[in-house]
Tab-separated table of C-alpha atoms in Angstrom:
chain	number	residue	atom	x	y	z
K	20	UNK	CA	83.305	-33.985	-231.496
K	21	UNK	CA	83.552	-31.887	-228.289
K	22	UNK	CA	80.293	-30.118	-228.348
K	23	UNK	CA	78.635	-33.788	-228.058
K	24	UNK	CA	75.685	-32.759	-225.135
K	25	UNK	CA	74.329	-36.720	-224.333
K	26	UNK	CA	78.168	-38.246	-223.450
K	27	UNK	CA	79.921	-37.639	-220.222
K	28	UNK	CA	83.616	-38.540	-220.594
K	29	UNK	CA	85.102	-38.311	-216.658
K	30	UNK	CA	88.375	-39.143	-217.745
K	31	UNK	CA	88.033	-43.106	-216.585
K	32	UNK	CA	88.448	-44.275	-220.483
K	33	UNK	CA	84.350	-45.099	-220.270
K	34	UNK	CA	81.457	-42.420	-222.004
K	35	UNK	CA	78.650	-42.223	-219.790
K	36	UNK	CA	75.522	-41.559	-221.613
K	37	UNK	CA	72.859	-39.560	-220.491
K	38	UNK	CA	68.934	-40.466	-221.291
K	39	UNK	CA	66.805	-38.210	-222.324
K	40	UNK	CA	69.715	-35.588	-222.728
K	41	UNK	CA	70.406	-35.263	-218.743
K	42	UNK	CA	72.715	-36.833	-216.747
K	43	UNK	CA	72.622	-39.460	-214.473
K	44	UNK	CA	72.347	-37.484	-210.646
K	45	UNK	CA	74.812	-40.404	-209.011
K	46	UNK	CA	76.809	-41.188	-212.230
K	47	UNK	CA	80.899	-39.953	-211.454
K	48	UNK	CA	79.658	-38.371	-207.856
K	49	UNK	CA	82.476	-38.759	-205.955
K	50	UNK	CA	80.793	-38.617	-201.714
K	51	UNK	CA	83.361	-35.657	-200.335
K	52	UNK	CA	80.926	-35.391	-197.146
K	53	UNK	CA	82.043	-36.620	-194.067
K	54	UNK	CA	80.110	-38.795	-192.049
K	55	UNK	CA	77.610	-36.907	-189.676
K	56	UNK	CA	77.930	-38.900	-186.113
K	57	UNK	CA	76.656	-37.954	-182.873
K	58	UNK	CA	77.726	-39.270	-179.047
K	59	UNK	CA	76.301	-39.174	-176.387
K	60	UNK	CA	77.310	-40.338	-172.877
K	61	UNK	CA	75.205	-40.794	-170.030
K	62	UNK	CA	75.842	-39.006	-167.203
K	63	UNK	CA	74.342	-41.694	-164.522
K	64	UNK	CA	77.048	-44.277	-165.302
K	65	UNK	CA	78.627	-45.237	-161.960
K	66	UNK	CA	82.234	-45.218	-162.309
K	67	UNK	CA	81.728	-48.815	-160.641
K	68	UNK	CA	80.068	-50.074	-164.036
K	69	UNK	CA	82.273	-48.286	-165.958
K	70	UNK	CA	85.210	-50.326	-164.478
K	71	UNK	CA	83.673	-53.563	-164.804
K	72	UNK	CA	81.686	-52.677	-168.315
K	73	UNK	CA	83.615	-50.095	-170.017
K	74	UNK	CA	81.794	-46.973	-170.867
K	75	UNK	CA	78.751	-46.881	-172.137
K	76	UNK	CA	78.127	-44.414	-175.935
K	77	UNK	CA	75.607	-44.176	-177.678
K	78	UNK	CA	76.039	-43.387	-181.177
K	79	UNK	CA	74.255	-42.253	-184.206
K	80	UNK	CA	75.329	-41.670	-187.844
K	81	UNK	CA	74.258	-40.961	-191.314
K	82	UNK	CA	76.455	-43.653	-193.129
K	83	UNK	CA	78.066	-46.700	-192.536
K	84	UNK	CA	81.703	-45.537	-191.176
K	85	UNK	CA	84.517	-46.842	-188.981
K	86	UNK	CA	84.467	-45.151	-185.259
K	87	UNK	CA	87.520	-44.973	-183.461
K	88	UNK	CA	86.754	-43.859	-180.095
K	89	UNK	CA	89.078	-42.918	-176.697
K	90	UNK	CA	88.184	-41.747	-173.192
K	91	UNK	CA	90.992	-39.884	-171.180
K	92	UNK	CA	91.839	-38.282	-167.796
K	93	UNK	CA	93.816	-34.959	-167.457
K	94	UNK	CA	97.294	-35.039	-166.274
K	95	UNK	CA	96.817	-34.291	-162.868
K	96	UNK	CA	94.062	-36.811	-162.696
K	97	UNK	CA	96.464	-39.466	-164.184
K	98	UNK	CA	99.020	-38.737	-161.602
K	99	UNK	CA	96.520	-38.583	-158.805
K	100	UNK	CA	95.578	-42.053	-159.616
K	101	UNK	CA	98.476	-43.823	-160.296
K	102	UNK	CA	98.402	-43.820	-164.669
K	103	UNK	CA	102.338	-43.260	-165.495
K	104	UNK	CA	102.329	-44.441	-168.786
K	105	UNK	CA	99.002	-43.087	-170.563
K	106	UNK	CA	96.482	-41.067	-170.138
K	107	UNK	CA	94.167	-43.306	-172.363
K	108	UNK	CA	91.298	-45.550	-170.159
K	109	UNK	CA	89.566	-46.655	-172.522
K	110	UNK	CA	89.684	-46.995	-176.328
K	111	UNK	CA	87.326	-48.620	-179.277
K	112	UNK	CA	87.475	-49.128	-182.991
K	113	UNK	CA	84.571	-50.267	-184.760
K	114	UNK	CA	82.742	-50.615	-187.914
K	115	UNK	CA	78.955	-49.034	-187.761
K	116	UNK	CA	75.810	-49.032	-189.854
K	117	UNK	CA	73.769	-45.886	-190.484
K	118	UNK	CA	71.520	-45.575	-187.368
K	119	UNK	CA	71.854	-45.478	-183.745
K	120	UNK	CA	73.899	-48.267	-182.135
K	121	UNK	CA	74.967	-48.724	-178.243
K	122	UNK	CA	78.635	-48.976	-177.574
K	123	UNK	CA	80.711	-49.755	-174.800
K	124	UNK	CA	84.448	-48.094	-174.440
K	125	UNK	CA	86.183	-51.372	-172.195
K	126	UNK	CA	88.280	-50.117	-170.145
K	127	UNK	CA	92.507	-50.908	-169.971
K	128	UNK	CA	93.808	-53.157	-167.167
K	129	UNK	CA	96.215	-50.483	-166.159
K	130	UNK	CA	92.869	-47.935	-165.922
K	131	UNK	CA	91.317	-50.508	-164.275
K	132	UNK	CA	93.611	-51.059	-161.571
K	133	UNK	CA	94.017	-47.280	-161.138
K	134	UNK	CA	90.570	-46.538	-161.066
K	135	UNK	CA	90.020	-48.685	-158.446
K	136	UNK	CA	91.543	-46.791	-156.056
K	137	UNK	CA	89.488	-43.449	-157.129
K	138	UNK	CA	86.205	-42.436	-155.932
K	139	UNK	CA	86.010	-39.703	-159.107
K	140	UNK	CA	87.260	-38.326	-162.205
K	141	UNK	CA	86.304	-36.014	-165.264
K	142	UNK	CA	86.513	-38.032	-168.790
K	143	UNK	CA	87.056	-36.667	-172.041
K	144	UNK	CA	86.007	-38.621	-174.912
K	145	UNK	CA	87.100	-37.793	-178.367
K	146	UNK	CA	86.470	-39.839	-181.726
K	147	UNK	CA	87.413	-39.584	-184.968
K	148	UNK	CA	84.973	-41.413	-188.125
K	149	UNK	CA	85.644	-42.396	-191.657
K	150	UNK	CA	83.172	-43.355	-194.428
K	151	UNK	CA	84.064	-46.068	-197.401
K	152	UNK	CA	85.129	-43.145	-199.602
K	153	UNK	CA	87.562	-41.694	-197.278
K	154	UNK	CA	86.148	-38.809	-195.841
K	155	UNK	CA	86.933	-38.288	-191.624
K	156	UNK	CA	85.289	-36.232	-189.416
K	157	UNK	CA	87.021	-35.565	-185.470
K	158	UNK	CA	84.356	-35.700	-182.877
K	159	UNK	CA	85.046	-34.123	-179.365
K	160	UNK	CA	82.551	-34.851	-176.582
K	161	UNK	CA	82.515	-33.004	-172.980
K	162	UNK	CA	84.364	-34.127	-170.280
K	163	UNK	CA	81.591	-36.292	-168.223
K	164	UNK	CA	81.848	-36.603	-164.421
K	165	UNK	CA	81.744	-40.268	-163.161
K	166	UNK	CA	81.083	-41.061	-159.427
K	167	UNK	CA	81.074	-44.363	-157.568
């Protein structure tokens, strides 16, 4: 009968059945939120370190997700030191627990070679995140200043 109040069908060919005459809060609930993530970059990091380190993130977040994460120069920055083929210095993709964790972007040999003949550039970093159930979020960061 269809009026029957204490079974959940959610179409999976299995009743859930409620106690007490409510349902289950987590039974069927699909997560549709994106991950909440937050990055931060300091702006101290000599771009000395960052050549020989990779750059440093810090990162915090809700849920366990997979970061991808990318630092790049502007055009004219590229050209000015040397970067024909990409723009891209540094890149990361990682798996992450909820909480704050410490990253570090390594930097690409070609970025590494150019860089050393810079004294200073403006990086952007951008990042995207996804959670087990699918859900992405696109993270943009402002462009941080890095000085020998």
């Amino acid at each position: 009968d269809d009026d029957d109040d204490d079974c959940d069908d959610d179409g999976s060919g299995q009743n859930r059945f409620a106690l007490g005459g409510t349902a289950d809060s987590r039974a069927g609930v699909r997560d549709k939120t994106a991950p909440v993530v937050l990055l931060r970059i300091d702006r101290r990091q000599p771009l000395r370190m960052v050549v020989r380190r990779g750059l440093l993130v810090r990162v915090r977040s809700n849920e366990p997700n997979v970061l991808r994460a990318t630092a790049r120069v502007d055009v004219a920055t590229a050209k000015r030191i040397g970067m024909e083929r990409s723009r891209r210095i540094a890149s990361l993709r990682r798996s992450l627990p909820a909480g704050r964790r410490s990253l570090r972007l390594p930097v690409s040999a070609e970025a590494r070679r150019a860089l050393r003949r810079t004294d200073s550039l403006r990086v952007h970093v951008s990042a995207s995140t996804r959670d087990a159930a699918g859900n992405t979020r696109k993270l943009h960061v402002r462009a941080v200043r890095l000085e020998r």
